[in-house]
Tab-separated table of C-alpha atoms in Angstrom:
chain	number	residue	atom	x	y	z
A	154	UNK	CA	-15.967	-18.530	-23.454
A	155	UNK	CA	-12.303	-17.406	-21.866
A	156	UNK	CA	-10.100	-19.614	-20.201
A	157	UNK	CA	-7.762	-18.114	-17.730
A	158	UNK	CA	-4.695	-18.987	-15.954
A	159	UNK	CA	-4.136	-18.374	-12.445
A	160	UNK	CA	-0.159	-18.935	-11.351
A	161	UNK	CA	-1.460	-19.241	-7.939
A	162	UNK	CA	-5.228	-18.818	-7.125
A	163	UNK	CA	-6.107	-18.377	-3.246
A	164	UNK	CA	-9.336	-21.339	-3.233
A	165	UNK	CA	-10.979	-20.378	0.155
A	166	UNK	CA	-8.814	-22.154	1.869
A	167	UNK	CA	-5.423	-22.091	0.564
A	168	UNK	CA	-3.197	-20.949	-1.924
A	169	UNK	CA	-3.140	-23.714	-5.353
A	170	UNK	CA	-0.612	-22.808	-7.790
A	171	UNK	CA	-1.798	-23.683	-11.637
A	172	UNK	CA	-5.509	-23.534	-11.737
A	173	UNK	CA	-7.137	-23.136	-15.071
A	174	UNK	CA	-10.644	-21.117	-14.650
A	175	UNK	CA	-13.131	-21.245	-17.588
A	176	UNK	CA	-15.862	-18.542	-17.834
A	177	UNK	CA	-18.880	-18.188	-20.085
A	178	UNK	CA	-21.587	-15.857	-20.193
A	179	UNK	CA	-19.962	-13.886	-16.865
A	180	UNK	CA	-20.067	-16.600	-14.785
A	181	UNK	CA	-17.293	-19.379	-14.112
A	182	UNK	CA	-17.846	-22.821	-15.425
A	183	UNK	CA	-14.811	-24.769	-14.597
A	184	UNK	CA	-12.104	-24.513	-12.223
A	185	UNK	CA	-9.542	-26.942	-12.540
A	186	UNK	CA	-6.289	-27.152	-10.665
A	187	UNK	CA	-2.817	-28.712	-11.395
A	188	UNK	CA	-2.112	-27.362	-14.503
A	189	UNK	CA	1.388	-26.688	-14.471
A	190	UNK	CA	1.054	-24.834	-17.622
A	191	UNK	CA	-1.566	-22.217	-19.387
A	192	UNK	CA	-3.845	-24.286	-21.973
A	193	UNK	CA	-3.442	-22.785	-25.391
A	194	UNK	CA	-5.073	-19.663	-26.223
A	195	UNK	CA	-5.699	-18.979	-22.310
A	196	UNK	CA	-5.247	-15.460	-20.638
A	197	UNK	CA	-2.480	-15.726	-18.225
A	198	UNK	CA	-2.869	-14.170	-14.827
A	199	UNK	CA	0.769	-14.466	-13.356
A	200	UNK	CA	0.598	-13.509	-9.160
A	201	UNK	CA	-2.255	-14.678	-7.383
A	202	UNK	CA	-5.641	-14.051	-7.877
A	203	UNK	CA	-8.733	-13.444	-5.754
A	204	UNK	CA	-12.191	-13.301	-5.827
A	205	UNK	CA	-13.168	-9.714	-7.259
A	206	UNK	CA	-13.190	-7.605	-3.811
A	207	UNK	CA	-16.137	-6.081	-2.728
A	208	UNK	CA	-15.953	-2.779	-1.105
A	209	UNK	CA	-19.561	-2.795	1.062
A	210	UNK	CA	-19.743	0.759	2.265
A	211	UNK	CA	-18.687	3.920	-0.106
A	212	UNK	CA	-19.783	7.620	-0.526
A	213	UNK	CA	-18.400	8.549	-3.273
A	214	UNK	CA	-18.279	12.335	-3.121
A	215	UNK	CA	-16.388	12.237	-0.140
A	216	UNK	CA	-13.651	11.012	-2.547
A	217	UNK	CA	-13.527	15.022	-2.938
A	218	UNK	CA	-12.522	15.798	0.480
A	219	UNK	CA	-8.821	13.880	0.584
A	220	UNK	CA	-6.341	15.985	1.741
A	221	UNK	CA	-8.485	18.684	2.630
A	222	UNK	CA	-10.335	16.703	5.527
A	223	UNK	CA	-7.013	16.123	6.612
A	224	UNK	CA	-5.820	19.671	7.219
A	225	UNK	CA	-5.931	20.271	10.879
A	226	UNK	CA	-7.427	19.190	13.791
A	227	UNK	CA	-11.246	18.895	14.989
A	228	UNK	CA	-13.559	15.682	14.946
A	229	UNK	CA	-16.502	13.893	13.165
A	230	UNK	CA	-18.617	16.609	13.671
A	231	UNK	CA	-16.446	19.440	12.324
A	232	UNK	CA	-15.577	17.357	9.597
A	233	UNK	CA	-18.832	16.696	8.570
A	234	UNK	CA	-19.058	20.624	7.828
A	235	UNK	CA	-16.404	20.518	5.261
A	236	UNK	CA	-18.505	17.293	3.626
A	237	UNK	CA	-21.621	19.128	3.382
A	238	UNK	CA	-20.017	22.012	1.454
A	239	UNK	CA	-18.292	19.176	-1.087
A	240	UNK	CA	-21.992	18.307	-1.237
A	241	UNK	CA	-23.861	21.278	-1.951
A	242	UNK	CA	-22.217	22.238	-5.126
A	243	UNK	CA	-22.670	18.597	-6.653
A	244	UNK	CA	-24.687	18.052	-10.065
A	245	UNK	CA	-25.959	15.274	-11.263
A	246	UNK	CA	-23.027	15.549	-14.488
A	247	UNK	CA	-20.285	16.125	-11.857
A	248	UNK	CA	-21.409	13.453	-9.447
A	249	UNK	CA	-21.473	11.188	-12.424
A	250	UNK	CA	-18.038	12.470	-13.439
A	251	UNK	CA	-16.735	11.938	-10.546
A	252	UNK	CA	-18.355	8.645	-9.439
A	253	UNK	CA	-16.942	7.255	-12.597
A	254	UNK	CA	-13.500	8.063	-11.715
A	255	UNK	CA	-13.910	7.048	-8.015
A	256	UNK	CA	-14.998	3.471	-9.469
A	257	UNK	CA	-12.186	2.996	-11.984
A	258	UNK	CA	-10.046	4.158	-8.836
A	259	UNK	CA	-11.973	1.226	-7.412
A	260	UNK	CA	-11.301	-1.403	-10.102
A	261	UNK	CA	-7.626	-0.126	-9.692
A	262	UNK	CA	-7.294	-1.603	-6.833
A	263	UNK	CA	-9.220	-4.833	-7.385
A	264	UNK	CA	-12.775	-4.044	-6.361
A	265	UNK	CA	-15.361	-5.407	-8.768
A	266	UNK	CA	-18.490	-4.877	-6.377
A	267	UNK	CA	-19.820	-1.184	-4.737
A	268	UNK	CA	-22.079	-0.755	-2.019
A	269	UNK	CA	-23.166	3.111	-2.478
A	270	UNK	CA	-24.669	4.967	0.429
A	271	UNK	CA	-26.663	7.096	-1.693
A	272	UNK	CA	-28.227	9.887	0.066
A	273	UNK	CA	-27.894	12.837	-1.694
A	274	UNK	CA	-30.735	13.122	-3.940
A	275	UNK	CA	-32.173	16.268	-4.740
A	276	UNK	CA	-31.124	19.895	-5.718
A	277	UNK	CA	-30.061	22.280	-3.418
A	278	UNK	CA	-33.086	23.436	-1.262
A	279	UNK	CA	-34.381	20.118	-1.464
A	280	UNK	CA	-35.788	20.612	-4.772
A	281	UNK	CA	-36.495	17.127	-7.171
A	282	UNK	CA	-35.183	16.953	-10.111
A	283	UNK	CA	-37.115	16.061	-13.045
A	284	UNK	CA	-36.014	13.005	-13.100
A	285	UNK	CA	-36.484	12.194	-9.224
A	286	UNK	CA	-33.622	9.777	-9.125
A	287	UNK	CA	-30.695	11.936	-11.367
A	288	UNK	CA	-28.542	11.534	-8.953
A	289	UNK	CA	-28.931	7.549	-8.116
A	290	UNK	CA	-28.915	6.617	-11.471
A	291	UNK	CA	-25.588	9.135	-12.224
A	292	UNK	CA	-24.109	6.654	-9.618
A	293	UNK	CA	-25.323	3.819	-11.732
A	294	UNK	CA	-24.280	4.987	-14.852
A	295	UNK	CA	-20.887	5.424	-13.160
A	296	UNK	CA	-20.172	2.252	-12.154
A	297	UNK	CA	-21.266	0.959	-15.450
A	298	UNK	CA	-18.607	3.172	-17.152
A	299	UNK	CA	-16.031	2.380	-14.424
A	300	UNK	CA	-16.872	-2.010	-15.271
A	301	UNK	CA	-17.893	-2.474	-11.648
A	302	UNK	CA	-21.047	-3.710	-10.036
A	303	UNK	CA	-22.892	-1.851	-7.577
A	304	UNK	CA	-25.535	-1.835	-5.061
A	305	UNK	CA	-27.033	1.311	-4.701
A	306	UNK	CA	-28.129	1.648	-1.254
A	307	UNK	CA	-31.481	4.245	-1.319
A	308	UNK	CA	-30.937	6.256	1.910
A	309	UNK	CA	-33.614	6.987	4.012
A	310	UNK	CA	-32.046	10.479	5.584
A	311	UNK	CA	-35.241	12.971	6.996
A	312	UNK	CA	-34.106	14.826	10.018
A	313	UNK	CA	-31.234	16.559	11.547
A	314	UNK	CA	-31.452	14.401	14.636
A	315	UNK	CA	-34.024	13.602	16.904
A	316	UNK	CA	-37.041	15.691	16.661
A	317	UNK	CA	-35.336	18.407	14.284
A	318	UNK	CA	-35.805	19.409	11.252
A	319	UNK	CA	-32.968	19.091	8.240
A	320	UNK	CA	-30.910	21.907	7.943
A	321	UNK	CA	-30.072	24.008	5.039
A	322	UNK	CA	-27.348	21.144	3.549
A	323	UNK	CA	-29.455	18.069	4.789
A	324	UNK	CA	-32.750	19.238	2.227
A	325	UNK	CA	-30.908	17.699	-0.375
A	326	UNK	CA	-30.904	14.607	1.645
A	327	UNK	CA	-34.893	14.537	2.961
A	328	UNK	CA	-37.895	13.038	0.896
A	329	UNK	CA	-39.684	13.940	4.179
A	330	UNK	CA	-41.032	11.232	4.777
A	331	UNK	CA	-40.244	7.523	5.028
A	332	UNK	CA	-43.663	6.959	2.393
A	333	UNK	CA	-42.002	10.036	-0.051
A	334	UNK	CA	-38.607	7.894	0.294
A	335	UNK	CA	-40.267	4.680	-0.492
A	336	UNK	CA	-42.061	6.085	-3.580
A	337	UNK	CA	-39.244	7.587	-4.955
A	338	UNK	CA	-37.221	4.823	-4.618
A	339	UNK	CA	-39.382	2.114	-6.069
A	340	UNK	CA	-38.514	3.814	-9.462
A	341	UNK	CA	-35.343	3.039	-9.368
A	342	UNK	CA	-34.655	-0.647	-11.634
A	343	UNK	CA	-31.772	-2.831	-11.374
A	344	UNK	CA	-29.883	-4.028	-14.307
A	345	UNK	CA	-27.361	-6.885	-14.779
A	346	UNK	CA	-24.562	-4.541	-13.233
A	347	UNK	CA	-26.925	-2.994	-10.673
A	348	UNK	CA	-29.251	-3.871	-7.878
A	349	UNK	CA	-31.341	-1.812	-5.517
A	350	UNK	CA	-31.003	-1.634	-1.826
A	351	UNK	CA	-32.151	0.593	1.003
A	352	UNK	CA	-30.718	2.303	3.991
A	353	UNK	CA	-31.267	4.012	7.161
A	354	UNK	CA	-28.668	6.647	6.959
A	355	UNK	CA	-28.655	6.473	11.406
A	356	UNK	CA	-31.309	6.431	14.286
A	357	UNK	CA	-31.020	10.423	14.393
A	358	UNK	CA	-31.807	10.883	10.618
A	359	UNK	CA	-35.174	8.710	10.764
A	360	UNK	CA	-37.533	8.936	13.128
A	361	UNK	CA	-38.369	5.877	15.198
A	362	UNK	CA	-42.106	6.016	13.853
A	363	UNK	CA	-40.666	5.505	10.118
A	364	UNK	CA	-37.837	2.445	10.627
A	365	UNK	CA	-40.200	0.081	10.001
A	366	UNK	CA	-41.155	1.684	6.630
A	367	UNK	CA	-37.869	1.398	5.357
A	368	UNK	CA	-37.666	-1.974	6.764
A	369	UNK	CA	-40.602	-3.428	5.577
A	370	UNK	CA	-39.651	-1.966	2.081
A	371	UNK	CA	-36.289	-3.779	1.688
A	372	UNK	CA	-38.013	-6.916	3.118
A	373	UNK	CA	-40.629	-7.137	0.524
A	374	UNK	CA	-37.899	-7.171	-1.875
A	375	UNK	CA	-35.523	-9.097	-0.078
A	376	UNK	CA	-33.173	-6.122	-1.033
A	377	UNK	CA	-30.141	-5.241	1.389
A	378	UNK	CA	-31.016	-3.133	4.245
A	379	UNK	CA	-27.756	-0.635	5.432
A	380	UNK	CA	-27.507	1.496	8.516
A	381	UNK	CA	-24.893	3.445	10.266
A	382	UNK	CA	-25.058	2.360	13.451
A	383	UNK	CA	-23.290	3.540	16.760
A	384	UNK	CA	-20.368	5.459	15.166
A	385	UNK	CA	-20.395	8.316	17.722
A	386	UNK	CA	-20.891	8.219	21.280
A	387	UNK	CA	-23.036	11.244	20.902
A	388	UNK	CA	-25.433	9.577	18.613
A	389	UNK	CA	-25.744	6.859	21.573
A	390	UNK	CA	-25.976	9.782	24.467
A	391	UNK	CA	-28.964	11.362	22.046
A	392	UNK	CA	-30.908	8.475	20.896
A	393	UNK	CA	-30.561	7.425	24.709
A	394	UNK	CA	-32.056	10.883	25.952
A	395	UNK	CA	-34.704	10.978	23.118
A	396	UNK	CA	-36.103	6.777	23.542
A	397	UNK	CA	-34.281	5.324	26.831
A	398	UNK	CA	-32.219	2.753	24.833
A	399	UNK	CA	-29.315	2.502	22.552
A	400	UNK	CA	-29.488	2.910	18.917
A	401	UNK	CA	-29.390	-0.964	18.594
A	402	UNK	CA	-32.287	-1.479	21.038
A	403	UNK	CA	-34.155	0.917	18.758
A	404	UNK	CA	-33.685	-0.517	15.621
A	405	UNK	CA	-34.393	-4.616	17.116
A	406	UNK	CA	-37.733	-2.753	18.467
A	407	UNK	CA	-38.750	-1.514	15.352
A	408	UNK	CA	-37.476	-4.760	13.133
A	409	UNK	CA	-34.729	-3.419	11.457
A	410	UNK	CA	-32.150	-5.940	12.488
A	411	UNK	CA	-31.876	-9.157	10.355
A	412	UNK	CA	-29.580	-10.969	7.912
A	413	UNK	CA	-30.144	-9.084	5.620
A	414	UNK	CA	-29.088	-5.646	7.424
A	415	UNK	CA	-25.639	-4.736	7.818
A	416	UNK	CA	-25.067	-2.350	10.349
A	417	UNK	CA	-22.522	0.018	9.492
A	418	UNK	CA	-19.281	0.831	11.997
A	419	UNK	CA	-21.109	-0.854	14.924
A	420	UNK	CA	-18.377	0.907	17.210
A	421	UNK	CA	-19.729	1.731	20.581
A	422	UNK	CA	-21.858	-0.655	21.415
A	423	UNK	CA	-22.894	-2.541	24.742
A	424	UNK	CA	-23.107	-6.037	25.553
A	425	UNK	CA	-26.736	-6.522	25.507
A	426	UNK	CA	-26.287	-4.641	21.523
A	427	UNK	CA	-23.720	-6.737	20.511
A	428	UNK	CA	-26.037	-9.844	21.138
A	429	UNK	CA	-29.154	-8.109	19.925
A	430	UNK	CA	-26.892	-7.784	16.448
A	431	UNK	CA	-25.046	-11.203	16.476
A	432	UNK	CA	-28.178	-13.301	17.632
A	433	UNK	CA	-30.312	-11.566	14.972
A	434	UNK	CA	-27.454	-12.165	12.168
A	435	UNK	CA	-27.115	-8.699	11.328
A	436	UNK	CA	-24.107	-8.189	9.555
A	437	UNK	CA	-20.849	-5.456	10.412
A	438	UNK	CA	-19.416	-3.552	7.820
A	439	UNK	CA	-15.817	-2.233	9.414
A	440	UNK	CA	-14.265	1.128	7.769
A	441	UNK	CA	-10.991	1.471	9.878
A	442	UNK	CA	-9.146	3.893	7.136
A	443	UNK	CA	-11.964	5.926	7.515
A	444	UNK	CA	-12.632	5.151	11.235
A	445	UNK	CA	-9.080	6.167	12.518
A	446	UNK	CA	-8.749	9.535	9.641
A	447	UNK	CA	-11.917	10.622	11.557
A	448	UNK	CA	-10.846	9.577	15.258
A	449	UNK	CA	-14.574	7.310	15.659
A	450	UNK	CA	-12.716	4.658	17.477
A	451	UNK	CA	-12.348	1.048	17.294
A	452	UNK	CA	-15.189	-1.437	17.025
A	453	UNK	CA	-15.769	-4.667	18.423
A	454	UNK	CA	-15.269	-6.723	15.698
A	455	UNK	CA	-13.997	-9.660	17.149
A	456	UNK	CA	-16.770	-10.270	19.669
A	457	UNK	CA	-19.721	-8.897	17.353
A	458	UNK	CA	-17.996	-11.963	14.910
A	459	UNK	CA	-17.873	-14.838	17.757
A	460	UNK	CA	-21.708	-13.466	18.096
A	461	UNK	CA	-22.743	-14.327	14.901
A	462	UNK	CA	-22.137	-11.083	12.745
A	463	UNK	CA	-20.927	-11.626	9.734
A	464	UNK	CA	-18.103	-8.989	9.085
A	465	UNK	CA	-17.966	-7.175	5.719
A	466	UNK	CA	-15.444	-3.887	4.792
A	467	UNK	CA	-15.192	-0.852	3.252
A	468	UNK	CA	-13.598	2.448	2.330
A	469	UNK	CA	-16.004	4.956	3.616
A	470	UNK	CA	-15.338	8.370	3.028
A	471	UNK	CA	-11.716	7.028	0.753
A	472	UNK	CA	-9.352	8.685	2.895
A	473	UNK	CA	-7.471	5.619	0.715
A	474	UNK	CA	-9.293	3.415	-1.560
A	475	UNK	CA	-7.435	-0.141	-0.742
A	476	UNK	CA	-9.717	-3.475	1.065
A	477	UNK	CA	-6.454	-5.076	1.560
A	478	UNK	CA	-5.726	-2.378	4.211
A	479	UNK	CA	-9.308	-2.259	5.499
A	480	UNK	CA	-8.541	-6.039	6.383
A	481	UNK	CA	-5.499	-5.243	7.551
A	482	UNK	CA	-6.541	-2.710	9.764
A	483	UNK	CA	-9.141	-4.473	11.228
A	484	UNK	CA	-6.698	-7.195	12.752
A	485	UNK	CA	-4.168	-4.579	13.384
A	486	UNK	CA	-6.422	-2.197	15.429
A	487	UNK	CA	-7.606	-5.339	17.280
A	488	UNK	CA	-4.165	-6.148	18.301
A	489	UNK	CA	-3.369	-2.404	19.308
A	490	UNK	CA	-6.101	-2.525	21.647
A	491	UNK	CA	-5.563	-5.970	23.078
A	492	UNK	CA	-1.565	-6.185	22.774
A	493	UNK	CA	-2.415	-9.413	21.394
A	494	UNK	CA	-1.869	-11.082	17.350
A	495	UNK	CA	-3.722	-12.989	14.897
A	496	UNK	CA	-7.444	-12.733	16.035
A	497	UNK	CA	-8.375	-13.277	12.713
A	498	UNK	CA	-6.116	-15.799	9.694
A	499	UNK	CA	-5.450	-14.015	6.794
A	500	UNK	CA	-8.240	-16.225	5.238
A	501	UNK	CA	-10.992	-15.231	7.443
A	502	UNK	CA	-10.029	-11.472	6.482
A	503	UNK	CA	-9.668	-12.272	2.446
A	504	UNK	CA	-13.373	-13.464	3.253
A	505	UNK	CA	-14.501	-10.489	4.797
A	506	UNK	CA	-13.071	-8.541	1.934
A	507	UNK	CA	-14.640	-10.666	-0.794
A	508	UNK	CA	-17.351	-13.003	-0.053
A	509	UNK	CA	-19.267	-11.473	2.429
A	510	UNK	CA	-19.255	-8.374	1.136
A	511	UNK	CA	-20.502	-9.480	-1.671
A	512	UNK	CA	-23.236	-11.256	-0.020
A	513	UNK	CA	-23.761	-8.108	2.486
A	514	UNK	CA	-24.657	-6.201	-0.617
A	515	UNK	CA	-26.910	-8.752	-2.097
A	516	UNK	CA	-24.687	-10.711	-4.142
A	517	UNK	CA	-24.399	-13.813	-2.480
A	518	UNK	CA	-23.054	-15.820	-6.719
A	519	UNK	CA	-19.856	-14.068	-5.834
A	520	UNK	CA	-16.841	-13.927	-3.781
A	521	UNK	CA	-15.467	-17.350	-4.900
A	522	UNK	CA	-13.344	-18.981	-7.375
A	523	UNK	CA	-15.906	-21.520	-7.817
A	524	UNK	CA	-18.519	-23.191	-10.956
A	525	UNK	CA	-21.145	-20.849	-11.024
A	526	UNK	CA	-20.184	-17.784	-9.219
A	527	UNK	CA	-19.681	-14.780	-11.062
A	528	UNK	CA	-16.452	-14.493	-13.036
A	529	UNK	CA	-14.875	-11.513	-10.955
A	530	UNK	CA	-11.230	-12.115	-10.410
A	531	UNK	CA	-8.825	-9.982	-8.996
A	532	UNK	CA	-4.816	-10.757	-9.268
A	533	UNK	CA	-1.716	-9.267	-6.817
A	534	UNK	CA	1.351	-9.306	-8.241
A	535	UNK	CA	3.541	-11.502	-5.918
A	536	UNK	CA	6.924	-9.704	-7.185
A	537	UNK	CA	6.522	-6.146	-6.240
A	538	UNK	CA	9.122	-4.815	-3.638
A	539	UNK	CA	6.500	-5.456	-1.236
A	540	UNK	CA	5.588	-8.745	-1.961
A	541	UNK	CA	8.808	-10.123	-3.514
A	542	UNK	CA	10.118	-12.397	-0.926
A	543	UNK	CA	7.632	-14.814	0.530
A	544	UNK	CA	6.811	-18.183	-0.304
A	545	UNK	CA	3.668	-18.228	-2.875
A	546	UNK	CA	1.680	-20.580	-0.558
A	547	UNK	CA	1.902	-17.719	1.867
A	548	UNK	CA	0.246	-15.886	-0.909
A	549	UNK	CA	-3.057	-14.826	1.375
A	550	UNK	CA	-0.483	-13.339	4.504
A	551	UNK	CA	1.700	-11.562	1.851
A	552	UNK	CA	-2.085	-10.046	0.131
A	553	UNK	CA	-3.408	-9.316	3.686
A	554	UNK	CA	-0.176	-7.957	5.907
A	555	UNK	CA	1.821	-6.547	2.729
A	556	UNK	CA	0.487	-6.155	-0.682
A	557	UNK	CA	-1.644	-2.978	-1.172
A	558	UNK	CA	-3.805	-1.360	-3.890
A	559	UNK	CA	-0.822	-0.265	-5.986
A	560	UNK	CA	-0.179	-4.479	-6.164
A	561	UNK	CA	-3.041	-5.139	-7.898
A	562	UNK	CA	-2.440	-6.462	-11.756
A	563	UNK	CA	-5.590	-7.955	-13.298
A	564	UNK	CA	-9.448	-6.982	-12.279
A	565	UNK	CA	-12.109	-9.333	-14.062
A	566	UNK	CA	-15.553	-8.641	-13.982
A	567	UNK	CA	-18.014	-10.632	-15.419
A	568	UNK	CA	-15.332	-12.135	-17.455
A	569	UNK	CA	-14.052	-9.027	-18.597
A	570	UNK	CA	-10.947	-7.437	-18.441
A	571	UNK	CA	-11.495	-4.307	-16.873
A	572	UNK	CA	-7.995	-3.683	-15.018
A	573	UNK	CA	-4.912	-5.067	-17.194
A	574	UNK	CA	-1.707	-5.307	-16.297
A	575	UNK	CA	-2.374	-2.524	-14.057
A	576	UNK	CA	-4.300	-0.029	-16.175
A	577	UNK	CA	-7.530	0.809	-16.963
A	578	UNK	CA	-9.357	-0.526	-19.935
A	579	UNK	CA	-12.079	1.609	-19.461
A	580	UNK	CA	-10.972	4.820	-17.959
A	581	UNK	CA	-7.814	5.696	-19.523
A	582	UNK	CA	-6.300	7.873	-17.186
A	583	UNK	CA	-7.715	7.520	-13.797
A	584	UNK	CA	-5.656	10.205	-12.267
A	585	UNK	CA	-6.608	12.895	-14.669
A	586	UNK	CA	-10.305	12.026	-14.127
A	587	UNK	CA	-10.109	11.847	-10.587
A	588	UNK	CA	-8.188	15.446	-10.990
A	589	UNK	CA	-10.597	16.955	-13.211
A	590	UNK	CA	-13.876	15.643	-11.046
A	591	UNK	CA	-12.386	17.040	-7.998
A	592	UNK	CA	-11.459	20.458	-9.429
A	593	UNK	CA	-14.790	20.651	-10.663
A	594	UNK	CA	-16.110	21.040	-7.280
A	595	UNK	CA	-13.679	23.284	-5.225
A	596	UNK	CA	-15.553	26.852	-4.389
């Protein structure tokens, strides 16, 4: 049992300064505010702390490709050239080496949950390894390392778009089929840190004839269902050519859409879309660090939100790792494009970054400060040179419009100090393992 302090805790709601938050066995038994001062023997947490942050949509290789996918000019697609190379030369050792790192870069700045869009699962040539799942449970093994949870999100990724084959790069992707994909991934088992989801990497990677497999899978196990959806207008032109609807349309028709499916980007959509996804619950996972470094465009988040999608963030391809500037984004693109503020309250945003990640990756005991949700706790210092100023019940605006990664103090998870005063417990220098795991790959 640990009993913590929190100078100022942000309760859903508000900001409550002295709360006293007991934990046993990972999970928080107590909360109890107005305690002007920490209880003996209690682990103070000065600043103000947060549910653990959960970042609902990461690849972590791409961590490899900062700074160098930002020489130049060019778009998604030419972009996604300089990915693939990143990808061919991974290992199962060096993506776990460098998965580990991206993680503790993760717990750096407050994340305690990881949604992994795990596609890359064979050797080059599309080969298996012997163990058919190295690479997926590399990833697993990495966020254990790292302290963090994770979802690994299986991805379902067999064709270069519609009616072609994968090319050379994509074999490593392919199981071939949606039945070889299932199979495989059914191996996979969770563990207290880990759970098992699926994806549809996009409507152009799996053929219409196979969404349902991958649906049906995640359904039997009530296991989170992920797709990119909508991200380029070319994937929309194609999919339109190739079935006479929209990538939405395609995925309601084939029962992919749910509340348990979180469509990923959701950024050109149409009206009729936007309903299919709100009025079916599906949920919208927003990237706009990594949606504006690749020039994808803005979503609609606001009206997919009023329609009944639940909105969820994350970091993408980690042109920055930081959810406090995913949420900020999202409410700053908005009011770029509508030369209008505050279409969400910092609140509402916190949420997105917390709770409903959480529960978009199929953790629905966490993303609170509450008795019996997970003990995951993540603390801003409120005296940093951008965050000094403010009044401390203003704590969620400061968090949200000018605290970022580099604020973060304290990450719990599970009751455990894995971030402390800033550093690593786990991973002692992050830097030089991020450094090392990225020199590992260059050609």
């Amino acid at each position: 049992m640990t009993t913590y302090w929190l100078e100022h805790a942000w309760l859903d709601t508000h900001v409550e300064p002295g709360v006293a938050v007991v934990t046993r066995d990972g999970r928080i038994s107590d909360v109890r505010t107005g305690v002007d001062a920490p209880p003996p023997g209690a682990e103070i947490l000065r600043g103000l702390t947060l549910p653990g942050l959960a970042n609902a949509h990461s690849h972590a290789f791409h961590r490899a490709l900062r700074g160098t996918g930002q020489v130049g000019s060019g778009t998604f697609w030419t972009w996604r050239e300089v990915m693939y190379a990143t990808a061919d030369r991974l290992t199962p050792e060096s993506y776990h080496a460098l998965a580990r790192a991206v993680y503790a870069e993760m717990a750096l700045a407050g994340v305690t949950c990881v949604g992994e869009f795990h596609y890359l699962h064979h050797a080059p040539g599309g080969t298996p390894y012997a163990d058919p799942n190295a690479m997926g449970e590399a990833l697993v093994a990495a966020a254990a390392d790292a302290g963090i949870r994770i979802t690994l999100l299986d991805t379902a990724y067999l064709s270069a778009g519609f009616g072609q084959q994968p090319n050379t790069h994509q074999l490593r992707f392919s199981d071939g089929t949606a039945e070889a994909w299932a199979e495989r991934c059914s191996l996979l088992k969770e563990r207290d840190h880990a759970r098992i989801g699926a994806a549809i990497h996009s409507v152009r990677a799996v053929p219409a004839g196979q969404l349902a497999t991958v649906a049906e899978w995640a359904e039997a196990r009530r296991a989170p269902l992920h797709v990119h959806l909508s991200e380029q207008t070319a994937e929309n032109d194609a999919c339109r050519e190739a079935h006479g609807c929209t990538p939405t349309r395609l995925l309601a028709d084939h029962g992919v859409l749910g509340r348990r499916t979180t469509g990923v980007h959701n950024t050109h959509l149409t009206d009729e879309d936007i309903a299919l996804i709100g009025g079916s619950g599906t949920g919208t996972c927003m990237c706009p660090t990594t949606e504006r470094d690749l020039a994808d465009g803005i979503g609609p988040a606001v009206a997919l939100q009023k329609a009944g999608s639940p909105l969820s963030l994350g970091s993408d391809s980690h042109a920055v790792i930081d959810l406090l500037e995913e949420a900020r984004a999202m409410e700053l693109n908005e009011r770029l494009r509508t030369r209008t503020r505050g279409h969400w309250t910092a609140a509402a945003l916190l949420r997105a970054a917390s709770a409903d990640g959480h529960a978009a990756l199929g953790w629905d005991e966490a993303g609170t400060i509450e008795p019996g949700a997970l003990a995951d706790l993540t603390t801003i210092a409120l005296d940093s040179v951008r965050t000094a100023g403010p009044l401390p019940r203003l704590g969620a605006e400061t968090a949200v419009f000018a605290a970022t990664a580099a604020d973060v103090r304290h990450t719990i998870v599970g009751g455990r100090h894995v971030v402390r005063d800033g550093a690593h417990t786990l991973v002692p220098d992050v830097p030089q393992a991020l450094a090392q795991a990225v020199e590992a790959l260059r050609g």
